[in-house]
PDB file of C-alpha atoms and ligand atoms in Angstrom:
ATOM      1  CA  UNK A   1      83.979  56.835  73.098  1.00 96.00           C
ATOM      2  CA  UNK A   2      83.020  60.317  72.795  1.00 97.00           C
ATOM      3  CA  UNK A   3      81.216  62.099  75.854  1.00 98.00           C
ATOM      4  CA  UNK A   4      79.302  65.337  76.158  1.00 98.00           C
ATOM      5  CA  UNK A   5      78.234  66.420  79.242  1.00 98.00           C
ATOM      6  CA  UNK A   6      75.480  69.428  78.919  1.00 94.00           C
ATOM      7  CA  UNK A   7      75.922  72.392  80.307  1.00 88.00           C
ATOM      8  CA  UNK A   8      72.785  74.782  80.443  1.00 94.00           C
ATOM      9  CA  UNK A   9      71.433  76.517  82.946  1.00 95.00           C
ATOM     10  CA  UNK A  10      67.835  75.112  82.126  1.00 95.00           C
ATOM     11  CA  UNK A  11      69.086  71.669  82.051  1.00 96.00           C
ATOM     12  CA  UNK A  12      71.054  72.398  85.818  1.00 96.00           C
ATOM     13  CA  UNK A  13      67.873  73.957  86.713  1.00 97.00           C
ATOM     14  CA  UNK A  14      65.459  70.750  85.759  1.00 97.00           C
ATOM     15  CA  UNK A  15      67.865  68.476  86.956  1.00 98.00           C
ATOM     16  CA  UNK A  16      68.133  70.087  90.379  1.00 98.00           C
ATOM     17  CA  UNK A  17      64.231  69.584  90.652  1.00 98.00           C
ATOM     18  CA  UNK A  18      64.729  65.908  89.479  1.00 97.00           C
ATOM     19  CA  UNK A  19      67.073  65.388  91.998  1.00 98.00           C
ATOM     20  CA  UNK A  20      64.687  66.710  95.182  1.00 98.00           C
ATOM     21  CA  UNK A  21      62.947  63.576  96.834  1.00 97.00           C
ATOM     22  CA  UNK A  22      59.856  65.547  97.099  1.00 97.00           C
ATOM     23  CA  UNK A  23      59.272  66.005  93.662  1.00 97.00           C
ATOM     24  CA  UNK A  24      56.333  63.967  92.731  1.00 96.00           C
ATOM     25  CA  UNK A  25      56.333  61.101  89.802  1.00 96.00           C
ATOM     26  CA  UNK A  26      54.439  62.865  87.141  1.00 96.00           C
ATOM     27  CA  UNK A  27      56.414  65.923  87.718  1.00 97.00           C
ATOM     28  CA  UNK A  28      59.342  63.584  87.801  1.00 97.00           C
ATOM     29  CA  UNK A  29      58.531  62.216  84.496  1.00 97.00           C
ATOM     30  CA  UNK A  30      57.437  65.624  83.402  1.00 97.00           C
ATOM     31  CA  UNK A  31      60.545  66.721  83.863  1.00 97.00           C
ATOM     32  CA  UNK A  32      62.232  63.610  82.407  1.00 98.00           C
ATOM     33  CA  UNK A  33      60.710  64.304  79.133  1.00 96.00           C
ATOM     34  CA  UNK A  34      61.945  67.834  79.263  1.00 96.00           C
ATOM     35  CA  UNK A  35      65.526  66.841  80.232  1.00 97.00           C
ATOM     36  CA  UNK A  36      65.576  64.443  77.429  1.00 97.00           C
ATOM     37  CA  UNK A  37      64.395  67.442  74.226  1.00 94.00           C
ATOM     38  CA  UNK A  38      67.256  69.550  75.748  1.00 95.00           C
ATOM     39  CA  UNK A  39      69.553  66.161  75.336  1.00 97.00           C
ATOM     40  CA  UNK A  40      68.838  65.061  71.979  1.00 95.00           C
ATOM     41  CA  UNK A  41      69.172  68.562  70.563  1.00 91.00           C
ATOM     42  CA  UNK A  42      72.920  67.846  71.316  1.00 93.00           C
ATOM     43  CA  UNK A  43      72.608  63.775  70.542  1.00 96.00           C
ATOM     44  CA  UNK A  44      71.151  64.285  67.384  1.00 95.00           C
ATOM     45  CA  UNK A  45      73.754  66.680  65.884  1.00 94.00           C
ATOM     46  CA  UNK A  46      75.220  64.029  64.223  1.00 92.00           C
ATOM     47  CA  UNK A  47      71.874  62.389  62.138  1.00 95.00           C
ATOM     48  CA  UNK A  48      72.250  61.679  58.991  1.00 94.00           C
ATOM     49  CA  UNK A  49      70.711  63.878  56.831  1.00 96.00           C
ATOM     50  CA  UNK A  50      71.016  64.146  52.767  1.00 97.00           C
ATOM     51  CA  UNK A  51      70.053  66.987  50.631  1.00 98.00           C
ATOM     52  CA  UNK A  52      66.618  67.553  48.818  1.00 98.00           C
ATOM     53  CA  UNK A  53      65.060  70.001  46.684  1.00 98.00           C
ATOM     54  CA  UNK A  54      62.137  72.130  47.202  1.00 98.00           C
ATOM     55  CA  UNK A  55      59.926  74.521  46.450  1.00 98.00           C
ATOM     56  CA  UNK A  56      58.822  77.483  48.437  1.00 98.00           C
ATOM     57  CA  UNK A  57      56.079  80.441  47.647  1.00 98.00           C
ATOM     58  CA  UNK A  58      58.376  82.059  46.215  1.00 98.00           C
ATOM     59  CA  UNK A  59      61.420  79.634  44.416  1.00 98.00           C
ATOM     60  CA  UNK A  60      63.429  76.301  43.844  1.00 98.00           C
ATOM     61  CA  UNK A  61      65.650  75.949  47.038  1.00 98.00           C
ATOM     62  CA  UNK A  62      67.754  73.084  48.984  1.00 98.00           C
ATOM     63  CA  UNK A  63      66.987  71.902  51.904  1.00 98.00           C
ATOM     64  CA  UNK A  64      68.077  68.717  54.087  1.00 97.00           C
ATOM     65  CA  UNK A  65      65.580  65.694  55.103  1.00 96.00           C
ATOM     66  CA  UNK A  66      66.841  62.665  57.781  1.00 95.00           C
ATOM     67  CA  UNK A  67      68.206  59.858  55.364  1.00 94.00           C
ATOM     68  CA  UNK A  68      67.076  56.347  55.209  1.00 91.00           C
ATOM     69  CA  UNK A  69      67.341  53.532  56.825  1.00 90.00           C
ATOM     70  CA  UNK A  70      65.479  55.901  59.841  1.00 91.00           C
ATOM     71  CA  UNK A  71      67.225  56.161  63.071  1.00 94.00           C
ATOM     72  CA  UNK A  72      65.807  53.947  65.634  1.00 96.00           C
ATOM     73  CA  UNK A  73      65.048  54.734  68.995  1.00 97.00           C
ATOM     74  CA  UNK A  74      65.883  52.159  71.834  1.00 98.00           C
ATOM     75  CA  UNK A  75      64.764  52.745  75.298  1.00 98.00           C
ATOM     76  CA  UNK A  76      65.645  50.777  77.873  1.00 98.00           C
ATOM     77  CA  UNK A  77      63.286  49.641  79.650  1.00 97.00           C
ATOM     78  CA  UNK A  78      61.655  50.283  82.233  1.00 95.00           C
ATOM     79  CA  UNK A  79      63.080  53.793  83.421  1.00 97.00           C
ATOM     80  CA  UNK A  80      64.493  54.389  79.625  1.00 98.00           C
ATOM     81  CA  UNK A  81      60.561  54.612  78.761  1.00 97.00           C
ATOM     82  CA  UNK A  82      60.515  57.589  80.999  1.00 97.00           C
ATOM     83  CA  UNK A  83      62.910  59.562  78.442  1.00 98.00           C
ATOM     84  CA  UNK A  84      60.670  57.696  75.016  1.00 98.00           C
ATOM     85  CA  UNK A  85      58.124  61.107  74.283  1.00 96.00           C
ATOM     86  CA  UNK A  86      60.651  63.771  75.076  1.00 95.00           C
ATOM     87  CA  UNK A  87      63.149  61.841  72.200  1.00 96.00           C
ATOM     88  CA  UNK A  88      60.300  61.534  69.681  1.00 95.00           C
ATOM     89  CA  UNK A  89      59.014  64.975  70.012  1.00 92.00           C
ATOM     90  CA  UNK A  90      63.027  65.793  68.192  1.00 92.00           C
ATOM     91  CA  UNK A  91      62.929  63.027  66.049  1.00 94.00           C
ATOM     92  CA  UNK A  92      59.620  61.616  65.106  1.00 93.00           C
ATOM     93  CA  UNK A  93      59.947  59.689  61.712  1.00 92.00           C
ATOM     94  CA  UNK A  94      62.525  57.332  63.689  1.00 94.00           C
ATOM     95  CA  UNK A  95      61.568  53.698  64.426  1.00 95.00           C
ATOM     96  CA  UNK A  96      61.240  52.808  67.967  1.00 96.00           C
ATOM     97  CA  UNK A  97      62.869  49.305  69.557  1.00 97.00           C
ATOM     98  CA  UNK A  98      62.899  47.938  73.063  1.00 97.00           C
ATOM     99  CA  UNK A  99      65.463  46.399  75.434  1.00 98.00           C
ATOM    100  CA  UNK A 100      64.216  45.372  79.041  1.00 98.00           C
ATOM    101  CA  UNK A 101      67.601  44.871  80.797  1.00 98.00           C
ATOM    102  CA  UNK A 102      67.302  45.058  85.078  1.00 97.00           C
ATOM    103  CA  UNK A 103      70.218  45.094  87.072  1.00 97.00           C
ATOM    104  CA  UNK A 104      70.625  42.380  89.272  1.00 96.00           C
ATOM    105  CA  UNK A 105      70.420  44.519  93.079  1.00 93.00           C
ATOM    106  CA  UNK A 106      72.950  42.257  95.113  1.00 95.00           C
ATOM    107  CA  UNK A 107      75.611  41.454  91.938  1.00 97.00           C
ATOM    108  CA  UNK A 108      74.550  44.406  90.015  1.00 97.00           C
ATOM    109  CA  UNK A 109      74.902  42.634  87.300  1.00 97.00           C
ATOM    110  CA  UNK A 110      72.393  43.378  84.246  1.00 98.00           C
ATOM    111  CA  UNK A 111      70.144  40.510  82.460  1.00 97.00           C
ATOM    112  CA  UNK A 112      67.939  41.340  79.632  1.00 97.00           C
ATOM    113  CA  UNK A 113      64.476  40.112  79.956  1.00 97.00           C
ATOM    114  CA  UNK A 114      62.997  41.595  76.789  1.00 97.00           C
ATOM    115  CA  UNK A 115      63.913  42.627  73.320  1.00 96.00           C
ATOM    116  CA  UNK A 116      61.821  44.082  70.499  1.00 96.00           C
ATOM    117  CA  UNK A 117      64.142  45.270  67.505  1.00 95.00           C
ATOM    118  CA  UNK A 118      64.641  44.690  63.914  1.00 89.00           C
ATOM    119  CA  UNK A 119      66.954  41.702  63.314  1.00 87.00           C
ATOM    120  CA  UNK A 120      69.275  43.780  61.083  1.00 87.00           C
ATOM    121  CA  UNK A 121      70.511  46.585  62.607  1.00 92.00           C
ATOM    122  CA  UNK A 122      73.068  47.815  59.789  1.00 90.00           C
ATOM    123  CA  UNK A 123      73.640  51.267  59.100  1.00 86.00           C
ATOM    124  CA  UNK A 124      71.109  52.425  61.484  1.00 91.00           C
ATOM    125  CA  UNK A 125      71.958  55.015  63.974  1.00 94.00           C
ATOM    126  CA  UNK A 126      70.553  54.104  67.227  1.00 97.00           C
ATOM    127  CA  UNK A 127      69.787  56.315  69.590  1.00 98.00           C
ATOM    128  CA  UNK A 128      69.452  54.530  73.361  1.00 98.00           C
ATOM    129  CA  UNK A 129      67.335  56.097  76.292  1.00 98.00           C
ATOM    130  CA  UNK A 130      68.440  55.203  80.016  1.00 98.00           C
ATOM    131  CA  UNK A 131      68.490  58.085  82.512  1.00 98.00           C
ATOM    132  CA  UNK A 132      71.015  56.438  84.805  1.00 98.00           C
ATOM    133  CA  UNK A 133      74.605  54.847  83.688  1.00 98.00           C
ATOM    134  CA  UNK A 134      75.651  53.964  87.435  1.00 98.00           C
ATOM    135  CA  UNK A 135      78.015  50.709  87.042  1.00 98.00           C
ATOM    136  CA  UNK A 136      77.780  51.108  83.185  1.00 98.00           C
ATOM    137  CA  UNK A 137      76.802  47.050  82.970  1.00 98.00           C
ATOM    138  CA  UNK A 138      72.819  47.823  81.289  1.00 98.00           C
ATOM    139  CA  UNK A 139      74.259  50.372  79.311  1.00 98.00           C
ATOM    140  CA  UNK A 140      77.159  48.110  78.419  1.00 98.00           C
ATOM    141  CA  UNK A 141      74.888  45.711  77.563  1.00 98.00           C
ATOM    142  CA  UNK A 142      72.730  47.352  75.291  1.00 98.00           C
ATOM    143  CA  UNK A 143      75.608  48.264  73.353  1.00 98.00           C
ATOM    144  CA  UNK A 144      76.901  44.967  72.772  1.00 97.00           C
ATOM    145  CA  UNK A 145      73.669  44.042  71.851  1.00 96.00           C
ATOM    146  CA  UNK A 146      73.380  46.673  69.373  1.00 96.00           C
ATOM    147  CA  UNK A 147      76.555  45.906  67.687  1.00 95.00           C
ATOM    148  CA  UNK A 148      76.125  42.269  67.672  1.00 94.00           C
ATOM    149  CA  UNK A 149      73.052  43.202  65.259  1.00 94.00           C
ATOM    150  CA  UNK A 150      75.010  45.040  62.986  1.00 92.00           C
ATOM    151  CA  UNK A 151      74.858  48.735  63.955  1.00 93.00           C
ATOM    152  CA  UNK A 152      77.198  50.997  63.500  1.00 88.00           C
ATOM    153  CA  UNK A 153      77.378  54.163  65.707  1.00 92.00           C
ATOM    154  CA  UNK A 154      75.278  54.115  69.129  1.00 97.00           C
ATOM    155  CA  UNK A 155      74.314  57.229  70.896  1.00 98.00           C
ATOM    156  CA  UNK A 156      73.302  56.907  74.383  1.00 98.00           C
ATOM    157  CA  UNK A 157      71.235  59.301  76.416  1.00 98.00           C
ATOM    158  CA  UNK A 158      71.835  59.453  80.388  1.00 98.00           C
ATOM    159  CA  UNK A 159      70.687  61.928  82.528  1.00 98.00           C
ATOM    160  CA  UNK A 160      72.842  61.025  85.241  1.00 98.00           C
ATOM    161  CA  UNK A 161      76.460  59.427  85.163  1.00 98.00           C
ATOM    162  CA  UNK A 162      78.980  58.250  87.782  1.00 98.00           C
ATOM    163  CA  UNK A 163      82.667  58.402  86.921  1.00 98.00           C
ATOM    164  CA  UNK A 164      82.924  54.305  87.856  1.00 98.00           C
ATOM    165  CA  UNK A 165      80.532  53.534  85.209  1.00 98.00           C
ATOM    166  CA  UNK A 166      81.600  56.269  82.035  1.00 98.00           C
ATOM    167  CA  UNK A 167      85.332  54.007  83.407  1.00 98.00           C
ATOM    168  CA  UNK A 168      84.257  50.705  82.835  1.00 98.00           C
ATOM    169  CA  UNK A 169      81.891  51.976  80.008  1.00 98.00           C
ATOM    170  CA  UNK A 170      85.120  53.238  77.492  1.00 98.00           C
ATOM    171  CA  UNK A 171      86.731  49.526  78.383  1.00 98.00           C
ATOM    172  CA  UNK A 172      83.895  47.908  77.519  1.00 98.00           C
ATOM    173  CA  UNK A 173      83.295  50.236  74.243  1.00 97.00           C
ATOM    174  CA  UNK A 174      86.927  49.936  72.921  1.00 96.00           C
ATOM    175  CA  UNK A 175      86.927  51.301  69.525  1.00 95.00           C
ATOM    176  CA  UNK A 176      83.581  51.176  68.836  1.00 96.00           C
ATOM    177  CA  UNK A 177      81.691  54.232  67.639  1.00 96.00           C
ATOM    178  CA  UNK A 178      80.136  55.375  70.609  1.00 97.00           C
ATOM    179  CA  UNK A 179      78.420  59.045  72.023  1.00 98.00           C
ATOM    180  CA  UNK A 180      77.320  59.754  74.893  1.00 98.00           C
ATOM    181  CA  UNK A 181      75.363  62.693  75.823  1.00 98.00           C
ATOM    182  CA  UNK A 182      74.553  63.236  79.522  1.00 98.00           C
ATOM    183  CA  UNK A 183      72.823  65.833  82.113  1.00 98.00           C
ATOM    184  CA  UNK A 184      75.670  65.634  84.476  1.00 98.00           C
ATOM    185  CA  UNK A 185      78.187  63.147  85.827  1.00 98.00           C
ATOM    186  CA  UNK A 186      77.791  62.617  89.315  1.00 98.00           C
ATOM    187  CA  UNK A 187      80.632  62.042  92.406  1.00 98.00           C
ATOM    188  CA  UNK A 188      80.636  58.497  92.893  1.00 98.00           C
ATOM    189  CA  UNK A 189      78.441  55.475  93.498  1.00 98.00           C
ATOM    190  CA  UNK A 190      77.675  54.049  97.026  1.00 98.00           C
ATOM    191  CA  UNK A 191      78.338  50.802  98.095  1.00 97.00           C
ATOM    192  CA  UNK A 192      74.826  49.465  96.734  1.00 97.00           C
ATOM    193  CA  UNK A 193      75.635  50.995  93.513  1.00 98.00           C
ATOM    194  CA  UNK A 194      73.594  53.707  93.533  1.00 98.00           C
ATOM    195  CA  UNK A 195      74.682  57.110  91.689  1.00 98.00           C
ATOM    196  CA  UNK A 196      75.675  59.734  94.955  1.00 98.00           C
ATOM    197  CA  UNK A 197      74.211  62.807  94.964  1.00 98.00           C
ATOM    198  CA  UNK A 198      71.898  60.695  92.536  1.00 98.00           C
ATOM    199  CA  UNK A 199      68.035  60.999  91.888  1.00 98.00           C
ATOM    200  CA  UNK A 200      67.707  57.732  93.773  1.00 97.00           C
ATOM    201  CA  UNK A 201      65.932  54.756  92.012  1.00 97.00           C
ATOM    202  CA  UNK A 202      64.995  56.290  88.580  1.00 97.00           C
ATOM    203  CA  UNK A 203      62.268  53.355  87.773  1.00 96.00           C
ATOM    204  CA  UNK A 204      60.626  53.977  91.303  1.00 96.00           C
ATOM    205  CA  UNK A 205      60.209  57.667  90.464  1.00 97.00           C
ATOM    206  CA  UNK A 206      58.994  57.009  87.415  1.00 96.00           C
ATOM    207  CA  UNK A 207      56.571  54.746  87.913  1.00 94.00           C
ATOM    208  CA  UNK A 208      56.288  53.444  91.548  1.00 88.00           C
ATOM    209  CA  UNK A 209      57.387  49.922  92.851  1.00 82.00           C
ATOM    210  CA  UNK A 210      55.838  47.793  91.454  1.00 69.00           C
TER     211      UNK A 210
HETATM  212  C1  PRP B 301      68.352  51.243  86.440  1.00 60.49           C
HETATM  213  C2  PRP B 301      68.632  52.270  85.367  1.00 60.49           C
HETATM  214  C3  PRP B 301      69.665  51.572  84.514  1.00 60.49           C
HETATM  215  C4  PRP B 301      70.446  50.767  85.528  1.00 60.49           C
HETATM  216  C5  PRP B 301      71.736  51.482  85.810  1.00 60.49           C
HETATM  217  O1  PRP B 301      67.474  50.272  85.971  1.00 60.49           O
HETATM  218  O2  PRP B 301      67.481  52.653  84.656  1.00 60.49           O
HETATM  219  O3  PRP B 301      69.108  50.720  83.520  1.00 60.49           O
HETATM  220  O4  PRP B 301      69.639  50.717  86.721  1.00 60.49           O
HETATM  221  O5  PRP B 301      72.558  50.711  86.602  1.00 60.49           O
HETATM  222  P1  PRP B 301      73.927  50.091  86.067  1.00 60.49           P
HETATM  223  O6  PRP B 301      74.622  51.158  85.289  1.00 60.49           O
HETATM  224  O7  PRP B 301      74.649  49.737  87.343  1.00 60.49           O
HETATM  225  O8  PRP B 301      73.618  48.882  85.230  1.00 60.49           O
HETATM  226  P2  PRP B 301      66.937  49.089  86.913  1.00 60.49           P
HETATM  227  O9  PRP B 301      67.819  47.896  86.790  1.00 60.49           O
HETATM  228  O10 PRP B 301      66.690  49.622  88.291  1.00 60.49           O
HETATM  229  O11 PRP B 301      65.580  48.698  86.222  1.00 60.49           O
HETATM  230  P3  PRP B 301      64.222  49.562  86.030  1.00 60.49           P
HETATM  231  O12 PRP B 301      64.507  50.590  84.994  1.00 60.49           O
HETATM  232  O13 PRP B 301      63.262  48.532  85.564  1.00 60.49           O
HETATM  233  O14 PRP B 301      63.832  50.156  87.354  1.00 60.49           O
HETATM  234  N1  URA B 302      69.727  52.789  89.052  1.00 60.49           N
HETATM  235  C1  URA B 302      69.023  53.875  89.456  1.00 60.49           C
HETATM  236  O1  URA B 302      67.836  54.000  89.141  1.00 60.49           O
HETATM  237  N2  URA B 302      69.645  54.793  90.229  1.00 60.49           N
HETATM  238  C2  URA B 302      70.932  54.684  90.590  1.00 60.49           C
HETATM  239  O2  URA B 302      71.449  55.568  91.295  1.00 60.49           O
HETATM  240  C3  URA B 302      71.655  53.546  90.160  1.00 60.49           C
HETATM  241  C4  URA B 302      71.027  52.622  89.381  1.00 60.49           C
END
């Protein structure tokens, strides 16, 4: 498992103001959607791409164009939706797909509630959105869901990580072709599980408590 923690002093910046507990949820998910352009800039080095020809004012010349099947997008939901816009505004001919996994509060164990992807994921690249990897078990999830549809290399998005779950995470990942690109990795996670100094809970922020 390959990770790459970002370091910019934009992203430290926006994540600092992410982090405050008086920021307000839509400049929390303002925010989000900015973290996330800065992310996938470095997520999406790897896209496949394949050469084409074309023509400008002036001559014939090469270019590159994103190579078929299209990426897909797969956000986790619900906070994962948070991170959706700010992915498409980088890649916007990719296919989106859903996962609703929550994390059980007392276990913290993850159960997927919803699923919207194509049945056959092979050779896609799929890019998943979740702004928190605390335990690693939704993430984990997702992933084995992923490959047990046939893809082939999974990219993950965090904002935030905690050394306990990027741990379990490369366990759970073995060999498997796996990125992740994150805003920063935290200290530690508390004894409810939740990522210390954190953001708190990133659904809440996003979108209340309901
Ligand atoms: C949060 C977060 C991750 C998960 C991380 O979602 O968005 O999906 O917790 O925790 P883990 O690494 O220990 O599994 P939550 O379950 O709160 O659901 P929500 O997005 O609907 O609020
Ligand atoms: N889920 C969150 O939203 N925040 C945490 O710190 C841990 C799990």
């Amino acid at each position: 498992m390959r990770v790459h923690v970002a370091d910019h002093p934009l992203i430290t910046h926006k994540l600092t103001v992410l982090r405050d507990q008086r920021t307000t949820s839509p400049v929390f998910r303002q925010l989000t959607e900015e973290l996330v352009t800065l992310l996938a800039y470095e997520a999406t080095r790897g896209v496949r791409i394949e050469p084409i020809e074309i023509q400008t004012p002036v001559t014939t010349t090469m270019g590159v164009r994103i190579s078929e099947p299209r990426p897909i997008v797969v956000p986790i939901l619900r906070a994962g939706l948070g991170m959706l816009e700010g992915m498409v505004k980088l890649l916007p001919t990719a296919e989106v797909g859903f996962l609703g996994i929550v994390r059980n509060e007392e276990t913290l164990e993850p159960s997927t509630y919803a699923e919207r992807l194509p049945d056959d994921l092979s050779d896609r690249q799929c890019f998943v959105l979740d702004p928190m990897l605390a335990t690693g078990g939704s993430l984990g999830a997702a992933i084995d869901y992923l490959f047990d549809r046939g893809a082939v290399d999974v990219t993950a998005i965090c904002i935030l990580a905690a050394p306990e779950g990027l741990e379990a995470l490369k366990k759970l990942v073995g060999d498997r072709d796996v990125t992740l690109v994150l805003g920063a990795v935290d200290e530690r996670l508390n004894e409810h599980g939740y990522i210390v100094p954190g953001l708190g809970d990133a659904g809440d922020r996003l979108y209340g408590t309901a």
